[in-house]
Structures are given as structure tokens and as C-alpha cells.
Amino acid sequence: MSTPQPPSAPAEELAELVPELTPMFPGASPFLARFLPHSPPTYAGLNESFCDLHAFLKYLHEHSWYGYLYAVLGDQTAYVLLFEGRTVTAAAASATGEQALGELLNLYEQGASLSAHPLSPVYAHVLSGIGSRAWKFNLTEDFTGLHARPTGAIFYARGEIVATLPATLPYEGAFPAPLRPQTLILPRSLAGWAHHHYNLTLRGRDGMNAITDVYQVFRNEYGVTGLAFIKALGEKLTPAEYAMRSDAALHDLEPMVHSFLKTGYIREV
């Protein structure tokens, strides 16, 4: 004898269970800005005159923060999404990705006001795939991302609707989220050091050799993190390439590069 199943909830009730978010920047041109949900800022009014942006980004990274940054200077704006404290997608008036991240940094240096708005990890993941174009929508059982339509947007996480947002595109399209969002790397114009190649000096090679005294000094100073990084430099990876592969943050690698150069472990090619 089969056990009777409870009746399914009506579609209207299911719809009521899905939150409808409010757009933070209704009518904004950049796709990322258009689909960001309203969120009161955790930090507001940050300015170059009293807040070091790189130190602030390092703080957010150390706390695995989820949300978005918004910079405004006159009629210029830029938006950056953070996932696990890492910058994963960005948009400005005429740029996306790394270039838009660079635009936010430039605006901040020119005196822009910056605010930081928290999001749930699920919403941040859904939005992490928004770039410069929408793709054909194909709902699979594990689809995570944003489905945009002329009638509104739907947030999907693993094939389930987790929210809706009354923000639209004039056509139907999708912004699939990557399984694990990758960190944006600053462009060469803003972080040239990260795109350079470095050669190990004899001292640097000794620093990787466990039977040398230099190795012990190096390990005590930089730990296993430093050992992994200098090994990657010795394998001809740039710091930017290493950051992409290891999920390291450039603001953590930059002081190590400067220290390696100063102490004679590496030299620029």
C-alpha cells in the first residue's frame, strides 16, 4: 500500500516563497550594474584622502567578503563584484572585467566616493558570470547564473530559482556563473610588475634548496607560501599568472616581489 503524498503547493504559493529583489541602479547601462540588487552599504563615503583602497581590498579578501563596490565621481561610475573577498567581475561605462576594475581604481585615485554593499554568497555567485554579453539561455538541472528577459530577471542556483529582479534586457539571454569564479587581475597599465617575468638568482635557487642555509632563512621569512611563489617565478610564471592559478591576491604577492628583489632572490628579466 503506497503512502499518500502531500499535495503540491500551488504555483502562486511557490512564487510567494521566491523573494523579489529591488534593483540598486535601475536603468543603468552596464549589465552588471543593471542587475545588482539593492543592499544598504556596510561601508559608505570611503575616499582616497583617508582610506587606502588596496588595504581595504586586502581587508575584504581576508574576511572572504561577498558583495559589490560602487565608485562615483561626477557622472562617472564603476562597479566591482566580490566573491570570497576576491574581485571576480566588474563594469564601467565602456569597459568590463579587468579594465573596469582598473577604471574603479583610477576613479578612486581621482577622488571618487566608494561604498561597499554586502550580498549573500548565493546572490554573489549568481551575478559572477555577468560580463559584456548575454548568451543563449539553456536551463539545465545545475544551472547557476542570471536569466534576463524583457519581463524581468531570474536568479538561478543549481537549477533552482532563488530570486527575481524587475530589471530587463530587450531580448532573452543568460549570464552563466562559473563553477568557481576567477579573480580579476589588474591590467598591465596599473600593475606592470605583476606581468613581468623574473629570473631566480643563485641566492634564489639556494632559497629553494632544502640542504642550504639560505633555504632555512627563506622559509623562516616567507613560509610555504613564499616557497610556492618563488618556485612559480622560477618556472617562468608571472605573478599575474600565478595569482590566477593559485587564487592568490596580487596585494599579497606585491610586497613579496619587492622583498625578493631587494634581498636578491630574483631579478627582472
Tab-separated table of C-alpha atoms in Angstrom:
chain	number	residue	atom	x	y	z
A	1	MET	CA	0.000	0.000	0.000
A	2	SER	CA	1.565	3.264	-1.090
A	3	THR	CA	1.881	6.179	1.270
A	4	PRO	CA	-0.226	9.142	0.156
A	5	GLN	CA	1.868	12.126	-0.917
A	6	PRO	CA	1.098	15.615	0.359
A	7	PRO	CA	-0.444	17.856	-2.266
A	8	SER	CA	1.963	20.061	-4.180
A	9	ALA	CA	1.980	23.727	-3.329
A	10	PRO	CA	0.141	25.849	-5.889
A	11	ALA	CA	2.317	27.848	-8.286
A	12	GLU	CA	1.135	31.063	-6.635
A	13	GLU	CA	2.442	29.892	-3.251
A	14	LEU	CA	5.774	28.865	-4.748
A	15	ALA	CA	6.080	32.295	-6.345
A	16	GLU	CA	5.476	33.912	-2.971
A	17	LEU	CA	8.359	31.919	-1.492
A	18	VAL	CA	10.822	33.350	-4.030
A	19	PRO	CA	11.995	36.815	-2.974
A	20	GLU	CA	11.674	39.656	-5.450
A	21	LEU	CA	14.707	41.870	-5.164
A	22	THR	CA	14.829	45.588	-5.915
A	23	PRO	CA	17.371	46.939	-8.424
A	24	MET	CA	20.058	49.106	-6.859
A	25	PHE	CA	20.747	51.000	-10.081
A	26	PRO	CA	17.542	50.836	-12.165
A	27	GLY	CA	18.101	51.662	-15.812
A	28	ALA	CA	21.902	51.507	-15.579
A	29	SER	CA	23.630	50.725	-18.876
A	30	PRO	CA	26.358	48.287	-17.745
A	31	PHE	CA	24.846	44.827	-17.418
A	32	LEU	CA	26.416	44.187	-14.018
A	33	ALA	CA	25.068	47.440	-12.569
A	34	ARG	CA	21.614	46.837	-14.014
A	35	PHE	CA	21.205	43.518	-12.214
A	36	LEU	CA	22.747	44.379	-8.844
A	37	PRO	CA	20.095	44.110	-6.114
A	38	HIS	CA	19.524	46.836	-3.559
A	39	SER	CA	21.701	46.429	-0.487
A	40	PRO	CA	22.380	49.030	2.222
A	41	PRO	CA	26.126	49.731	2.334
A	42	THR	CA	28.295	48.252	5.046
A	43	TYR	CA	30.837	50.963	4.267
A	44	ALA	CA	29.969	54.281	2.633
A	45	GLY	CA	31.713	57.510	1.731
A	46	LEU	CA	35.182	55.974	1.533
A	47	ASN	CA	37.685	58.323	-0.067
A	48	GLU	CA	41.342	58.287	-1.114
A	49	SER	CA	42.105	61.039	1.401
A	50	PHE	CA	41.617	58.733	4.393
A	51	CYS	CA	41.182	55.155	3.127
A	52	ASP	CA	43.852	53.180	1.259
A	53	LEU	CA	41.860	51.190	-1.302
A	54	HIS	CA	44.436	48.420	-1.623
A	55	ALA	CA	44.446	47.966	2.151
A	56	PHE	CA	40.638	47.921	2.111
A	57	LEU	CA	40.585	45.278	-0.634
A	58	LYS	CA	43.060	43.216	1.371
A	59	TYR	CA	40.770	43.505	4.403
A	60	LEU	CA	37.774	42.300	2.364
A	61	HIS	CA	39.842	39.423	0.986
A	62	GLU	CA	40.976	38.331	4.440
A	63	HIS	CA	37.339	38.294	5.597
A	64	SER	CA	36.031	36.435	2.499
A	65	TRP	CA	33.536	39.237	1.922
A	66	TYR	CA	30.660	38.932	-0.551
A	67	GLY	CA	29.122	41.979	-2.188
A	68	TYR	CA	29.864	44.803	-4.583
A	69	LEU	CA	31.781	48.052	-4.634
A	70	TYR	CA	30.362	51.192	-6.209
A	71	ALA	CA	32.521	54.195	-7.071
A	72	VAL	CA	31.106	57.501	-8.286
A	73	LEU	CA	32.851	60.690	-9.366
A	74	GLY	CA	30.536	63.192	-11.019
A	75	ASP	CA	28.805	61.296	-13.814
A	76	GLN	CA	31.471	58.561	-13.903
A	77	THR	CA	30.743	55.263	-12.178
A	78	ALA	CA	32.293	51.831	-11.772
A	79	TYR	CA	31.078	48.615	-10.172
A	80	VAL	CA	33.050	45.613	-8.914
A	81	LEU	CA	31.618	42.330	-7.605
A	82	LEU	CA	33.460	40.433	-4.876
A	83	PHE	CA	33.136	36.714	-4.173
A	84	GLU	CA	35.008	35.231	-1.205
A	85	GLY	CA	36.685	38.621	-0.912
A	86	ARG	CA	38.040	38.355	-4.458
A	87	THR	CA	37.223	40.737	-7.309
A	88	VAL	CA	35.539	38.493	-9.889
A	89	THR	CA	33.695	40.753	-12.334
A	90	ALA	CA	33.429	44.478	-12.932
A	91	ALA	CA	31.758	47.045	-15.149
A	92	ALA	CA	32.097	50.706	-16.039
A	93	ALA	CA	30.616	52.912	-18.753
A	94	SER	CA	32.664	51.419	-21.586
A	95	ALA	CA	34.585	48.549	-20.019
A	96	THR	CA	34.139	45.228	-18.257
A	97	GLY	CA	36.410	42.816	-16.419
A	98	GLU	CA	39.992	43.827	-15.659
A	99	GLN	CA	39.706	47.145	-17.488
A	100	ALA	CA	36.640	48.116	-15.451
A	101	LEU	CA	38.430	47.150	-12.235
A	102	GLY	CA	41.225	49.456	-13.320
A	103	GLU	CA	38.639	52.164	-14.009
A	104	LEU	CA	37.324	51.909	-10.446
A	105	LEU	CA	40.847	52.250	-9.065
A	106	ASN	CA	41.502	55.251	-11.299
A	107	LEU	CA	38.273	56.948	-10.241
A	108	TYR	CA	39.110	56.351	-6.599
A	109	GLU	CA	42.556	57.899	-7.012
A	110	GLN	CA	40.884	60.932	-8.608
A	111	GLY	CA	38.658	61.430	-5.559
A	112	ALA	CA	35.639	59.199	-6.182
A	113	SER	CA	33.410	58.204	-3.288
A	114	LEU	CA	33.286	54.454	-2.695
A	115	SER	CA	30.676	52.308	-0.983
A	116	ALA	CA	30.609	48.569	-0.263
A	117	HIS	CA	27.302	46.695	-0.355
A	118	PRO	CA	27.022	43.152	1.062
A	119	LEU	CA	25.330	40.266	-0.742
A	120	SER	CA	24.624	36.690	0.213
A	121	PRO	CA	27.151	34.181	-1.163
A	122	VAL	CA	24.402	32.699	-3.358
A	123	TYR	CA	23.490	36.021	-4.974
A	124	ALA	CA	27.154	36.926	-5.448
A	125	HIS	CA	27.747	33.605	-7.200
A	126	VAL	CA	24.714	34.079	-9.454
A	127	LEU	CA	25.957	37.518	-10.535
A	128	SER	CA	29.588	36.479	-11.027
A	129	GLY	CA	29.039	35.480	-14.650
A	130	ILE	CA	27.818	38.874	-15.837
A	131	GLY	CA	30.188	40.305	-18.415
A	132	SER	CA	29.952	42.195	-21.679
A	133	ARG	CA	27.401	39.955	-23.408
A	134	ALA	CA	24.481	37.656	-22.713
A	135	TRP	CA	24.364	34.091	-24.004
A	136	LYS	CA	21.582	31.859	-25.237
A	137	PHE	CA	19.620	30.608	-22.251
A	138	ASN	CA	19.720	26.877	-21.622
A	139	LEU	CA	18.234	25.795	-18.300
A	140	THR	CA	19.950	22.667	-17.046
A	141	GLU	CA	19.394	20.931	-13.734
A	142	ASP	CA	22.532	22.532	-12.300
A	143	PHE	CA	22.392	25.964	-13.987
A	144	THR	CA	23.701	28.794	-11.826
A	145	GLY	CA	23.504	32.317	-13.152
A	146	LEU	CA	21.146	35.033	-14.289
A	147	HIS	CA	18.338	34.594	-16.821
A	148	ALA	CA	17.430	38.002	-18.246
A	149	ARG	CA	14.217	38.656	-20.179
A	150	PRO	CA	12.153	41.624	-21.382
A	151	THR	CA	9.845	40.920	-18.434
A	152	GLY	CA	12.481	40.690	-15.703
A	153	ALA	CA	15.431	38.690	-14.428
A	154	ILE	CA	15.588	35.366	-12.611
A	155	PHE	CA	18.396	34.294	-10.274
A	156	TYR	CA	19.185	30.570	-10.550
A	157	ALA	CA	21.362	28.497	-8.218
A	158	ARG	CA	21.910	24.840	-9.175
A	159	GLY	CA	18.802	24.860	-11.337
A	160	GLU	CA	16.547	26.355	-8.661
A	161	ILE	CA	15.007	29.828	-8.747
A	162	VAL	CA	16.325	31.722	-5.725
A	163	ALA	CA	15.162	35.267	-6.539
A	164	THR	CA	13.665	37.519	-9.183
A	165	LEU	CA	14.529	41.100	-10.057
A	166	PRO	CA	12.466	43.612	-12.079
A	167	ALA	CA	15.394	44.545	-14.324
A	168	THR	CA	15.269	43.698	-18.002
A	169	LEU	CA	17.020	43.183	-21.299
A	170	PRO	CA	15.224	43.872	-24.597
A	171	TYR	CA	15.887	40.233	-25.529
A	172	GLU	CA	16.211	36.919	-23.701
A	173	GLY	CA	19.702	35.976	-22.607
A	174	ALA	CA	21.700	34.278	-19.896
A	175	PHE	CA	24.796	35.039	-17.859
A	176	PRO	CA	26.031	31.630	-16.653
A	177	ALA	CA	28.111	31.755	-13.494
A	178	PRO	CA	31.398	29.840	-13.437
A	179	LEU	CA	31.592	26.916	-11.044
A	180	ARG	CA	34.299	28.815	-9.194
A	181	PRO	CA	34.567	32.487	-10.148
A	182	GLN	CA	38.090	33.516	-11.120
A	183	THR	CA	39.882	36.511	-9.688
A	184	LEU	CA	40.273	39.586	-11.876
A	185	ILE	CA	43.869	40.639	-12.405
A	186	LEU	CA	44.757	44.301	-12.811
A	187	PRO	CA	45.794	45.281	-16.346
A	188	ARG	CA	49.454	45.860	-17.167
A	189	SER	CA	48.938	49.636	-17.224
A	190	LEU	CA	48.113	49.588	-13.499
A	191	ALA	CA	50.184	46.653	-12.261
A	192	GLY	CA	53.093	46.250	-14.645
A	193	TRP	CA	55.167	44.415	-12.034
A	194	ALA	CA	52.581	41.606	-11.974
A	195	HIS	CA	53.001	40.941	-15.698
A	196	HIS	CA	56.813	40.881	-15.691
A	197	HIS	CA	58.913	37.742	-15.744
A	198	TYR	CA	61.583	37.287	-13.093
A	199	ASN	CA	64.705	35.125	-13.054
A	200	LEU	CA	65.965	33.442	-9.914
A	201	THR	CA	69.428	34.490	-8.813
A	202	LEU	CA	71.883	31.976	-7.375
A	203	ARG	CA	70.659	33.074	-3.945
A	204	GLY	CA	67.078	32.493	-5.082
A	205	ARG	CA	67.889	28.959	-6.245
A	206	ASP	CA	69.596	28.302	-2.914
A	207	GLY	CA	66.438	29.561	-1.219
A	208	MET	CA	64.568	26.654	-2.799
A	209	ASN	CA	67.187	24.043	-1.929
A	210	ALA	CA	66.370	22.398	1.402
A	211	ILE	CA	70.003	21.471	2.128
A	212	THR	CA	71.231	25.082	2.163
A	213	ASP	CA	71.328	27.602	4.986
A	214	VAL	CA	69.667	30.121	2.673
A	215	TYR	CA	66.640	27.822	2.435
A	216	GLN	CA	66.134	27.942	6.194
A	217	VAL	CA	66.403	31.732	6.199
A	218	PHE	CA	63.969	31.991	3.286
A	219	ARG	CA	61.463	29.571	4.796
A	220	ASN	CA	61.535	31.361	8.154
A	221	GLU	CA	60.926	34.685	6.406
A	222	TYR	CA	58.299	33.744	3.807
A	223	GLY	CA	56.932	30.338	4.818
A	224	VAL	CA	55.454	27.757	2.467
A	225	THR	CA	53.506	30.493	0.666
A	226	GLY	CA	56.720	32.227	-0.314
A	227	LEU	CA	58.329	28.947	-1.351
A	228	ALA	CA	55.428	28.120	-3.661
A	229	PHE	CA	55.524	31.615	-5.156
A	230	ILE	CA	59.262	31.760	-5.831
A	231	LYS	CA	59.112	28.266	-7.322
A	232	ALA	CA	56.427	29.500	-9.731
A	233	LEU	CA	58.573	32.511	-10.666
A	234	GLY	CA	61.425	30.110	-11.339
A	235	GLU	CA	59.102	28.175	-13.665
A	236	LYS	CA	58.636	31.382	-15.707
A	237	LEU	CA	55.159	32.247	-14.468
A	238	THR	CA	54.442	35.934	-13.999
A	239	PRO	CA	52.905	36.973	-10.664
A	240	ALA	CA	49.621	37.591	-12.502
A	241	GLU	CA	49.634	34.070	-13.944
A	242	TYR	CA	50.483	32.613	-10.551
A	243	ALA	CA	47.667	34.597	-8.922
A	244	MET	CA	45.189	33.223	-11.458
A	245	ARG	CA	46.297	29.621	-10.936
A	246	SER	CA	46.561	29.700	-7.165
A	247	ASP	CA	43.717	32.097	-6.278
A	248	ALA	CA	46.269	34.352	-4.606
A	249	ALA	CA	45.623	38.078	-4.296
A	250	LEU	CA	48.001	40.469	-6.042
A	251	HIS	CA	48.091	42.724	-2.991
A	252	ASP	CA	49.589	39.787	-1.057
A	253	LEU	CA	52.129	38.996	-3.777
A	254	GLU	CA	53.332	42.543	-4.454
A	255	PRO	CA	55.228	43.016	-1.165
A	256	MET	CA	56.858	39.605	-1.646
A	257	VAL	CA	58.047	40.539	-5.140
A	258	HIS	CA	59.544	43.776	-3.823
A	259	SER	CA	61.170	41.917	-0.939
A	260	PHE	CA	62.554	39.181	-3.232
A	261	LEU	CA	64.087	41.885	-5.435
A	262	LYS	CA	65.509	43.836	-2.504
A	263	THR	CA	67.072	40.778	-0.867
A	264	GLY	CA	68.499	39.437	-4.120
A	265	TYR	CA	66.422	36.301	-4.616
A	266	ILE	CA	65.109	37.377	-8.036
A	267	ARG	CA	65.778	39.952	-10.743
A	268	GLU	CA	63.618	41.317	-13.520
A	269	VAL	CA	64.134	39.811	-16.952
